Every structure is written in C-alpha cells, then in structure tokens.
Coordinates of C-alpha atoms and ligand atoms in Angstrom, one line a residue:
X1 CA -1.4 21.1 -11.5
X2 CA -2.6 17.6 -11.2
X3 CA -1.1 14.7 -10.6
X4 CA -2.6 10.9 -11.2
X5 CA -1.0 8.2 -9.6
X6 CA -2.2 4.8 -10.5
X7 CA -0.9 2.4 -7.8
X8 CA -2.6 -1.1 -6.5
X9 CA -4.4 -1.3 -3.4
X10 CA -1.8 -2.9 -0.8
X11 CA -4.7 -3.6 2.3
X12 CA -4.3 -4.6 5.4
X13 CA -0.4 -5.7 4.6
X14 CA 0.3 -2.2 3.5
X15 CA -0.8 -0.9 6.3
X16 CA 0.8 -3.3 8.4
X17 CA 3.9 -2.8 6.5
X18 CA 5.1 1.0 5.7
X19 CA 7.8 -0.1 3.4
X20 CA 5.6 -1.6 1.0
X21 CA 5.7 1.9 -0.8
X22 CA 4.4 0.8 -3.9
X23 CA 0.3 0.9 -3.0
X24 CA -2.2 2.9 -2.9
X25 CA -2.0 3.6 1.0
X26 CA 1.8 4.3 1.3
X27 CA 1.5 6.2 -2.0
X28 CA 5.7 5.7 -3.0
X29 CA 6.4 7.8 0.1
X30 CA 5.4 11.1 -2.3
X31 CA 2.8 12.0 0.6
X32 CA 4.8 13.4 3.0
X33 CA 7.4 15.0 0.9
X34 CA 4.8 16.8 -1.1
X35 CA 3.0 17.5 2.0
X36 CA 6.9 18.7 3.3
X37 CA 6.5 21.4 0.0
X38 CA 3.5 22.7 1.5
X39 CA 1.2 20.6 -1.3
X40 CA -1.3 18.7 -0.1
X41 CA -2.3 15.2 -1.1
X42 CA -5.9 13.4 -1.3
X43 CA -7.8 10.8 -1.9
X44 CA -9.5 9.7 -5.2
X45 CA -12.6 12.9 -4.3
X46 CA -12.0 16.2 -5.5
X47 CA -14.1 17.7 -4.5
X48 CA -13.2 17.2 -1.1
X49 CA -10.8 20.1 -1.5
X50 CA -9.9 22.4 -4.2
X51 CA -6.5 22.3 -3.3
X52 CA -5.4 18.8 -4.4
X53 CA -2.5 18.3 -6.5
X54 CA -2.4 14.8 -6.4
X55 CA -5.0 12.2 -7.2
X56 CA -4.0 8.1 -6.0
X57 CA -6.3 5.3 -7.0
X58 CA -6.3 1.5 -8.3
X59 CA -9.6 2.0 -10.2
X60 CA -8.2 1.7 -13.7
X61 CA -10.1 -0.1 -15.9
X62 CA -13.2 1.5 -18.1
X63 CA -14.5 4.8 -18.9
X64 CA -15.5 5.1 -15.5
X65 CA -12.2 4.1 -13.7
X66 CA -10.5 7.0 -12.0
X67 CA -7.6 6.7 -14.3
X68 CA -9.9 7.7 -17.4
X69 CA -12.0 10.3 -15.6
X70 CA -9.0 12.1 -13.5
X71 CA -6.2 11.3 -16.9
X72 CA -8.0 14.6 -19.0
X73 CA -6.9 16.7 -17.1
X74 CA -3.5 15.2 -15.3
X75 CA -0.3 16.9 -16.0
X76 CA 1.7 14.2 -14.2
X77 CA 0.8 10.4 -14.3
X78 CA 2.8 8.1 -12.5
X79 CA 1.9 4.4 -12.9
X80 CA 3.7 1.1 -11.6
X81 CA 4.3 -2.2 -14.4
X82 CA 2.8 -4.3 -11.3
X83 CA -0.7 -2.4 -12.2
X84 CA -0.5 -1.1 -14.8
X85 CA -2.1 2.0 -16.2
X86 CA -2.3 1.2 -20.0
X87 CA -2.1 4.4 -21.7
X88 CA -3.8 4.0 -25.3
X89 CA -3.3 6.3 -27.5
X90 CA -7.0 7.3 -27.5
X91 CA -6.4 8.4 -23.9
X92 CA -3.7 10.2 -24.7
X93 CA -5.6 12.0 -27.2
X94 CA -8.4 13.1 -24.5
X95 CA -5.5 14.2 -22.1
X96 CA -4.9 17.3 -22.7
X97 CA -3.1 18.6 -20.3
X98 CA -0.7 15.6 -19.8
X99 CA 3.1 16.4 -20.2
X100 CA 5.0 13.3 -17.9
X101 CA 4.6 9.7 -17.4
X102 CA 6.7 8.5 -15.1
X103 CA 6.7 4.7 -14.7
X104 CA 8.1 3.9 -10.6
X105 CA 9.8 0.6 -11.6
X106 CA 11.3 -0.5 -15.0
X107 CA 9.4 -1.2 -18.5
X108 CA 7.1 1.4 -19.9
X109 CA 5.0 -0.9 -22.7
X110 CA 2.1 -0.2 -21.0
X111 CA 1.8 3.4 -22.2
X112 CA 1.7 3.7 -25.7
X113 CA 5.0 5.3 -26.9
X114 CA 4.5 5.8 -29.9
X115 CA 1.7 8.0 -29.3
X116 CA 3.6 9.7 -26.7
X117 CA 6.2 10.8 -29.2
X118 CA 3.5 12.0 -31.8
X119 CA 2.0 14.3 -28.5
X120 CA 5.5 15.1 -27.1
X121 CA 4.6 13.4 -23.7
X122 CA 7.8 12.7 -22.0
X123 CA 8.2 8.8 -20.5
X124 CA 10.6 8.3 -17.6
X125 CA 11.2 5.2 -15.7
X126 CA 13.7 4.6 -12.8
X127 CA 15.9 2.5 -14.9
X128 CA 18.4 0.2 -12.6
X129 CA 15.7 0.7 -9.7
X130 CA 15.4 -3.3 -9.6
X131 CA 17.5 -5.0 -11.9
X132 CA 19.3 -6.9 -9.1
X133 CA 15.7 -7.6 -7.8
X134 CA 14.5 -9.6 -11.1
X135 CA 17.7 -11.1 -12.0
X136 CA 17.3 -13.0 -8.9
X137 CA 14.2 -14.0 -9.8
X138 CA 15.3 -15.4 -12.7
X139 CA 18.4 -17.4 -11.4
X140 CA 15.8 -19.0 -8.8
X141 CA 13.1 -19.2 -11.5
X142 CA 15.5 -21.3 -13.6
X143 CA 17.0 -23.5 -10.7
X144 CA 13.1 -24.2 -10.2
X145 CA 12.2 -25.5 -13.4
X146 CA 15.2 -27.4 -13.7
X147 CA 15.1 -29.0 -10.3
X148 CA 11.5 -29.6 -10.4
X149 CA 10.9 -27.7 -7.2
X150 CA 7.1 -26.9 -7.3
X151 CA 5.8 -31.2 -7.2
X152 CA 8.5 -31.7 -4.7
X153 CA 7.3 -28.9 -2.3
X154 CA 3.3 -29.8 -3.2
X155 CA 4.2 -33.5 -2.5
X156 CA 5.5 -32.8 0.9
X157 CA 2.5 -30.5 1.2
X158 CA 0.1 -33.5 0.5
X159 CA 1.8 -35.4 2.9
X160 CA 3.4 -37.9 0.0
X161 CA 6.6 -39.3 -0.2
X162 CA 7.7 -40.1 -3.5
X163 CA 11.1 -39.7 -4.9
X164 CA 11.2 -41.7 -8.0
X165 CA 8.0 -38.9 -9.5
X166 CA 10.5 -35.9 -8.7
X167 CA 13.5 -36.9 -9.6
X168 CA 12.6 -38.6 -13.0
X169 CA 11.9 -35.0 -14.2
X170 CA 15.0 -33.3 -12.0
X171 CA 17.8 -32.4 -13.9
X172 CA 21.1 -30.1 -12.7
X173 CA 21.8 -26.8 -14.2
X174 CA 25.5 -27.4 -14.5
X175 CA 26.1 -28.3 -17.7
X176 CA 23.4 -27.0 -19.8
X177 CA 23.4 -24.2 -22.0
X178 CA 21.4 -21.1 -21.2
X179 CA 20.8 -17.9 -22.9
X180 CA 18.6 -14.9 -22.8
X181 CA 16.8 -12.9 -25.3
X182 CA 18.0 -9.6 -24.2
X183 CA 21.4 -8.5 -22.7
X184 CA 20.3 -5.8 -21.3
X185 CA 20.6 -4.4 -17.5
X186 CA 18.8 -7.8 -16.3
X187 CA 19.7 -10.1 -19.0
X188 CA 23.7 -9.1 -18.2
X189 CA 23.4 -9.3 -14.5
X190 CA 21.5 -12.9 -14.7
X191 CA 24.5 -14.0 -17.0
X192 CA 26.9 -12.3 -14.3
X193 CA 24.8 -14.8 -11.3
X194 CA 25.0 -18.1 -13.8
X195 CA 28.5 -17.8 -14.3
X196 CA 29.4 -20.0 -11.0
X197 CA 27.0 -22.7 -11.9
X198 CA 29.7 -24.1 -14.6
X199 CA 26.7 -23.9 -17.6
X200 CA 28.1 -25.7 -20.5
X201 CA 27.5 -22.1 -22.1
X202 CA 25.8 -19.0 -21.4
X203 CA 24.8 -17.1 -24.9
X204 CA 22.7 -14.5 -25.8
X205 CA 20.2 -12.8 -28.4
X206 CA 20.1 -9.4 -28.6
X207 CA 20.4 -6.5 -31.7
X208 CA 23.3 -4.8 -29.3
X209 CA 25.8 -6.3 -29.1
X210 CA 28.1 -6.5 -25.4
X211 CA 31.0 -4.5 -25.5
X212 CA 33.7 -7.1 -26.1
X213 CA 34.9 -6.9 -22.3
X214 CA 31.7 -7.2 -20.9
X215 CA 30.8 -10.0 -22.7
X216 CA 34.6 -11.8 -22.0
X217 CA 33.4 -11.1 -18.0
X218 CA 30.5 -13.3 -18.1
X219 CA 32.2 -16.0 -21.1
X220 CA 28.8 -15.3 -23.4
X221 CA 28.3 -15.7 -26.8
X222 CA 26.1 -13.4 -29.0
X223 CA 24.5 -15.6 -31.3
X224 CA 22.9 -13.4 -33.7
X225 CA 20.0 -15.4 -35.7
X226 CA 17.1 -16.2 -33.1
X227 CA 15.6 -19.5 -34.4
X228 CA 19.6 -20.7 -34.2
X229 CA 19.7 -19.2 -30.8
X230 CA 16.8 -20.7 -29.1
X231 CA 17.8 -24.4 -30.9
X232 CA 20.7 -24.4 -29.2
X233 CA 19.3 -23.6 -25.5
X234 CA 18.5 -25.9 -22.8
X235 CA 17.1 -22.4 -20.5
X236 CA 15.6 -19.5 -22.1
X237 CA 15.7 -16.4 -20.3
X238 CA 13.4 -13.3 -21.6
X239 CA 14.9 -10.2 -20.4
X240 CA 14.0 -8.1 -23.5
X241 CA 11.7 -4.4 -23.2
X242 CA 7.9 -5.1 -24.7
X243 CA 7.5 -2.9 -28.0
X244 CA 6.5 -4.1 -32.0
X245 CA 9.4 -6.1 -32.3
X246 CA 9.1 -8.4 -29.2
X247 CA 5.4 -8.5 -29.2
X248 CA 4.6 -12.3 -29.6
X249 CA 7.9 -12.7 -30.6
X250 CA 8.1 -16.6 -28.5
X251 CA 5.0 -18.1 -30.4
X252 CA 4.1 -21.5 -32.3
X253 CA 6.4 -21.1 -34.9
X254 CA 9.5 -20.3 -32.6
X255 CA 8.6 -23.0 -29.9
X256 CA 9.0 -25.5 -32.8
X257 CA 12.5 -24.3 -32.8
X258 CA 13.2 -24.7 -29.1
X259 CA 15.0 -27.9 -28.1
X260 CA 12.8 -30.7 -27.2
X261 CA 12.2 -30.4 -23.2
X262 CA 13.9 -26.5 -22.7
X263 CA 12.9 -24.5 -19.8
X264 CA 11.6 -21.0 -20.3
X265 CA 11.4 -18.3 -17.9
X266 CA 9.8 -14.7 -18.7
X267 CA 10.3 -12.3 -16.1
X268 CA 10.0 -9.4 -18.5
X269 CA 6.6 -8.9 -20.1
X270 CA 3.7 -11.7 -20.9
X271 CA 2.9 -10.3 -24.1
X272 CA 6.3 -10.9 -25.6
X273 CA 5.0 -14.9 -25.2
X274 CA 2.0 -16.4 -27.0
X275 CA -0.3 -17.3 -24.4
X276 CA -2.0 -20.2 -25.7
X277 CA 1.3 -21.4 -27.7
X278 CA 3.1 -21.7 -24.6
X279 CA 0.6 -23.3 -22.9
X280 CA 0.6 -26.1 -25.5
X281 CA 4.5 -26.5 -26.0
X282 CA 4.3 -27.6 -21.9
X283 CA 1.2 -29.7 -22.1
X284 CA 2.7 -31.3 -25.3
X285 CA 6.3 -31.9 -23.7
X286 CA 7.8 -29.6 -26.0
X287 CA 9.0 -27.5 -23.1
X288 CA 9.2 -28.9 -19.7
X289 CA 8.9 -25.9 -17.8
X290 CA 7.6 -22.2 -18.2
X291 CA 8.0 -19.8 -15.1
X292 CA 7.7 -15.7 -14.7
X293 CA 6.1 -13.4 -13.1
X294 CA 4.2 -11.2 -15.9
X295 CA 1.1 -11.6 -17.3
X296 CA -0.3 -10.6 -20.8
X297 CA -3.5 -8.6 -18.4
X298 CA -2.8 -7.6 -15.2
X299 CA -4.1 -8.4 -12.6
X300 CA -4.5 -11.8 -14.7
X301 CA -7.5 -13.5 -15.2
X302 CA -8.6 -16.2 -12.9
X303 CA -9.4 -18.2 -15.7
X304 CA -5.4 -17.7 -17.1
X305 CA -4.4 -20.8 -18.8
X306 CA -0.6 -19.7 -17.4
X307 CA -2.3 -20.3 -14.0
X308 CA -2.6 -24.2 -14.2
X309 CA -0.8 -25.5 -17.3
X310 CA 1.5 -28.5 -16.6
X311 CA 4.3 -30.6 -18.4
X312 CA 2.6 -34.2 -19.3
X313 CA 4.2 -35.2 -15.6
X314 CA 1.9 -32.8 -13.8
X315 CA 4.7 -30.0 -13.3
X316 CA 6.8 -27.4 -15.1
X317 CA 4.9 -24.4 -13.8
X318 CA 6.7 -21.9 -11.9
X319 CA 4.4 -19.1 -12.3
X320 CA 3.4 -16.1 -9.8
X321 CA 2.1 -12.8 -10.3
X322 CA 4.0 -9.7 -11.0
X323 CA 6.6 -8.9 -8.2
X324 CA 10.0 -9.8 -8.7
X325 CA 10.7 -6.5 -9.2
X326 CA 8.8 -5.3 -6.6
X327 CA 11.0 -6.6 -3.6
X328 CA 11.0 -4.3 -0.1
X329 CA 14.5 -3.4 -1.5
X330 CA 13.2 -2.8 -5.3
X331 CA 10.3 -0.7 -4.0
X332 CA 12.8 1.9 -1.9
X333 CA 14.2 2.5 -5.1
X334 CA 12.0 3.1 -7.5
X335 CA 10.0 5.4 -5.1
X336 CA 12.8 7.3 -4.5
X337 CA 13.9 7.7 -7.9
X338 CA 10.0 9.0 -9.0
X339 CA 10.3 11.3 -6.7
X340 CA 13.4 12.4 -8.0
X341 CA 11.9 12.7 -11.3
X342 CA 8.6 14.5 -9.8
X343 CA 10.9 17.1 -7.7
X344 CA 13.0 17.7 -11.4
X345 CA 10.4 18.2 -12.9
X346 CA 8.4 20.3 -10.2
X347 CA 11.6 22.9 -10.3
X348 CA 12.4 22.6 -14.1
X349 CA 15.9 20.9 -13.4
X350 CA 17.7 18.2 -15.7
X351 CA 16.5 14.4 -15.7
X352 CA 19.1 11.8 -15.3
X353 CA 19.3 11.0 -19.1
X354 CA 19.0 7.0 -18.2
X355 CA 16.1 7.6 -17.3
X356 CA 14.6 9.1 -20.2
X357 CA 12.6 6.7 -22.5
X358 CA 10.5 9.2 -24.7
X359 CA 11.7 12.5 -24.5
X360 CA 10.4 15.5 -26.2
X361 CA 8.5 14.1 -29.4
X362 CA 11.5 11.1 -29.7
X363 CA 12.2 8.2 -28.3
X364 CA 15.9 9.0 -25.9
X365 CA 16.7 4.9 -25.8
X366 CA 18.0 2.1 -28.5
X367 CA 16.6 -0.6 -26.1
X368 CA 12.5 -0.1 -27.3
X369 CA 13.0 -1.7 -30.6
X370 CA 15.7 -0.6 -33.7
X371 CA 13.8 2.2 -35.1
X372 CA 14.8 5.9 -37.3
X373 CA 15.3 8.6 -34.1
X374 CA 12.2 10.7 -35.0
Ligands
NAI401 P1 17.5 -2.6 -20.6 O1 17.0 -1.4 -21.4 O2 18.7 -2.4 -19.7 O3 17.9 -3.8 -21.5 C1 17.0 -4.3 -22.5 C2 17.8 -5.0 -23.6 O4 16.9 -5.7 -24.4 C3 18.6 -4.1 -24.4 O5 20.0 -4.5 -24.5 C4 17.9 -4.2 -25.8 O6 18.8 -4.0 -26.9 C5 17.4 -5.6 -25.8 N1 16.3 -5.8 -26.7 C6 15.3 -4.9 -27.1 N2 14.6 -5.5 -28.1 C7 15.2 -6.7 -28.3 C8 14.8 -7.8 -29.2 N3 13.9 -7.6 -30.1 N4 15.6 -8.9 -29.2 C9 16.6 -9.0 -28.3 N5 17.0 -8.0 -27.5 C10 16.2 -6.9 -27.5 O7 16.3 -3.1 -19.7 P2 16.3 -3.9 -18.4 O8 16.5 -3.0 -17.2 O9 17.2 -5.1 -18.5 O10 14.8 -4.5 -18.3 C11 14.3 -5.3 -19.4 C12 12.8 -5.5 -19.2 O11 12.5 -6.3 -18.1 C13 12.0 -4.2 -19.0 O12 11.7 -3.5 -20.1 C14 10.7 -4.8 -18.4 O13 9.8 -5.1 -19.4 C15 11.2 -6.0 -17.6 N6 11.2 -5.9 -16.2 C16 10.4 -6.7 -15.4 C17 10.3 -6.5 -14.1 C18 9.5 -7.4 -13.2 O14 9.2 -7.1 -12.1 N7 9.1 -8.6 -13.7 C19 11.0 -5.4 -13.4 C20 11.9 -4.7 -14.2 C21 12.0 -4.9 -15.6

C-alpha cells in the first residue's frame, strides 16, 4: 500500500526545529511511528527500495511533479492547506487505487469533493486541530488594520518619526461593528475573543444558524441577507469553508455594498475574495484595509497584487502567507490527529465522525455548501 504525502519543504529551519512537523523533513512525526509498526518510510525514489509504503515530497505542480507521477497509484494521500495538493478531478480519475485523503490541518477545497463523492474517495481533515490558532490571527489581524500597525512599525523601521501620518488613518476597535461570514469553529471562537473589546456589535452571516445560547454567549446577531450584513459592518471577518457557494463570493458587486472605509480580513481561503476586486476597493478607499493569510495559488505569485496593494495613504495591507494555522501548537495537533486517522484506517477502526468531510460516495458535513445528501 502506498502512501503520498505532499508536505512543503521546511530547510534548514526544519531541521533546526523538530517541532515544525508540518515539512517535508519532519514528515508530521508519521516517520518513526510507522517505522515503530515495522513499515519503513523513504524518500521521494522508489526504487531505492521495494519496501516503501510511504512516498513525502513538495514537488506538486505538473505532470511531472511527484504528486502526479506517485498519485496513480497512492492508496493514502495526505496533503496540508499550507501547500496544497490540488486534487482535480482529472487526477482523481487517473488514481486508481486512491481510497483516503486526509487533509493534516483544517479546509479540504483543495481536493475536488465533488469528484471524490462520484469515486467514493473518503476526505478527512483534523477538524478543531487549529481553530484557536487562526482565530487569533484574526483578532490580531483586525486590531492591525484598525490601528494602522504595518506604517507605524515600517516608519520606525525607516528611521522616521511621524505621528500625525499614522494616526490620521488609526482608529479604535471599541465601538465598531464587526461580523463574520461564517460562524463556524473559527468564526464562533473570534466572536468569543471580540467580546471584551466592547464592539458596538458583533453579528454574523452564515446559512446555520447558532444555537440560541451560543449565540446569547457571545451577544451576536445573525443577520441573514449578506449584502445587508456586510452594509452594516465596520470589520469583516471570513471564516467560511471554500466550495461553489463561497467561491468569489466578496467581489465587485459585494464590495460596493461594504461601508465606505471597512476593514476586511480573510484568514480562510483566497479564492472566496476576488483578487483584483479587492485590490481596487483598497487602492480606491473603498476599504481601508485587507489582511489574511491565504492566497488564491499557493505558494503565491511573486507578482500577487495582494502582495503590495495599499489604501490611497500607503497602508491597509496586513498580508502574509499561509500560517496562522500552522502555529508550533497548531502543527502538534494536526499531526497527531492524521496519524490518528492513518492508524484507523491502517487497522480498519471507526473515524472520529467530525472529522469526516466526504465519506463513502457523500458528503458527512452541512458546512461545505447547502446541498441534497447524495
Ligand atoms: P467549520 O466547519 O467549523 O465552520 C464553517 C462555517 O461556515 C459553518 O458554520 C458553515 O455553515 C459556514 N458556511 C459555509 N458556507 C457558508 C456560506 N456560504 N456563507 C456563510 N457561512 C457559510 O470550519 P472552521 O473550522 O471554522 O474553518 C473554516 C475555514 O477556515 C476552513 O474551511 C478553512 O478554509 C479555513 N481555515 C484556515 C486556516 C488557516 O491557516 N488560514 C486554518 C484552518 C481553517
């Protein structure tokens, strides 16, 4: 049996650091537990040994990529959102032998799922693994925006002094209204965080609604029509999965709808933001801010307008690439919980059911879009 693992190359600072589990090197700590079952574990050759079970590599772009040449025959695949593996459905037609995906983080858009329900590929992800992780993110992702943290720091950088530039555009957080699309895992534990920061109003967008005490907890309001949501907004959070419905879903057409000046953060997938629409709400003033940590293509382009776009007074961009869910913290978990998944699997026991997102030819979750159970 073979198993593909698509991780990203960690370097010199994986080896230098054994906790960053995520990488190609430390290989989510599977190594030495498989190697514990008597398997053995190798390198991207094969033919370096006949007896390999499992394959790791970064190369996964093109026909010649490892992840296309080793996926036809791969029983197993684990991949990682930070690097991700996209899974087409043309792939998943050539992968015969394929039977698991199992994501080692949360948010499985890069494999397609509807194809994996048509081939009765089963998706797992370690859901919860870093939640905590990325609603952090978030919180300090808004307070960035909002404060106008990036000039400040750069100006001190530069060796400038200039108060009046930073604080013209530096606002506080009490007091404004905030919500997310998606109230989900993240989107409820950033509403949890806000709650001491005395928001005018925390609301949310999402087709599920809270149960009624979990939403009195956090004093949010469900405001059910998006274009009336987002209107009504000073921060927007995006904590919603990637799938049909949220592809695109923050474009030209809803930015027009934002309130003059709003903040935006997407910490959950780049796609689910028009790139170039976004770009132009901050260059025209129409938001003052967009920060996040995912990209529509990752690794992003060098040449990603996400990379450099500004607010007309030179800031607004809290951007970096994808790890807010890939803390030291986050990355103990979700390696642990693949392996949990791997071992289930291996000895034909029970999977956690939260962790199921495709199961066997249907999709085992409500939070990938409202859709008929197949
Ligand atoms: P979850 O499944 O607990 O919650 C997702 C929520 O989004 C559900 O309540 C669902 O009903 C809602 N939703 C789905 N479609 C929607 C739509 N069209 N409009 C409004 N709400 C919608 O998922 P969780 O754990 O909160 O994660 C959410 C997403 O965050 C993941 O799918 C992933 O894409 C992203 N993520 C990003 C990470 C990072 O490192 N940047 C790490 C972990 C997750």
């Amino acid at each position: 049996m073979k198993v593909l693992a698509i991780l990203y190359d960690g370097g010199k600072a994986a080896e230098e650091e054994p906790r960053l589990l995520g990488t190609t090197e430390n290989k989510l700590g599977i190594k030495d537990w498989l190697e514990s079952l008597g398997h053995e574990l190798v390198a991207v050759h094969p033919a370096s040994t006949q007896r390999a079970i499992i394959q790791v590599s970064s190369s996964k772009e093109g026909p010649d990529s490892d992840f296309q040449k080793h996926i036809v025959d791969a029983e197993v695949l684990i991949t990682t959102p930070f690097h991700p593996g996209y899974l087409t459905r043309e792939l998943i037609e050539k992968a015969k032998n394929l039977k698991l995906c199992i994501t080692a983080g949360v948010g499985s858009d890069h494999i397609d799922l509807n194809a994996a329900v048509d081939h009765r590929i089963q998706v797992l992800e370690v859901s919860g693994s870093n939640v905590v992780s990325v609603a952090e993110h978030v919180v300090m992702s808004i307070l960035l925006l909002v404060r106008n943290f990036v000039p400040a720091h750069e100006m001190i950088e530069r060796g400038d002094w200039e108060v009046a530039r930073i604080a013209r555009n530096a606002f506080d957080l009490e007091g404004k209204v905030v919500g997310t699309i998606g109230a989900g895992r993240i989107g409820y534990r950033v509403l949890q965080r806000l709650l001491p920061f005395d928001c005018k109003e925390l609301l949310y967008y999402d087709y599920a609604p809270l149960p009624p005490a979990a939403a009195e907890a956090v004093k949010t309001r469900r405001v059910e029509d998006l274009k009336d949501f987002v209107s009504q907004c000073d921060v927007i959070t995006v904590n919603c999965p990637l799938h049909e419905g949220t592809r695109g879903l923050v474009n030209a057409d809803l930015l027009k709808h934002f309130k003059k000046g709003a903040w935006l953060v997407n910490t959950a997938r780049g796609a689910i933001c028009d790139k170039d629409a976004v770009a132009e709400a901050l260059k025209s003033g129409q938001l003052s801010g967009y920060a996040g940590d995912v990209w529509d293509v990752q690794p992003a382009p060098k040449d990603h307008v996400w990379r450099t776009a500004k607010n007309p007074l030179g800031g607004g961009n809290g951007m970096v690439p994808h790890y807010s869910g890939t803390t030291l913290d986050a990355q103990a978990r979700y390696a642990n919980g693949a392996k949990q998944i791997l071992e289930n699997y291996l000895n034909g026991k029970a999977q956690d059911p939260q962790n199921i997102i495709v199961g066997l030819g249907r999709y085992e979750t409500t939070a990938y879009g409202q859709r008929d159970k197949k």
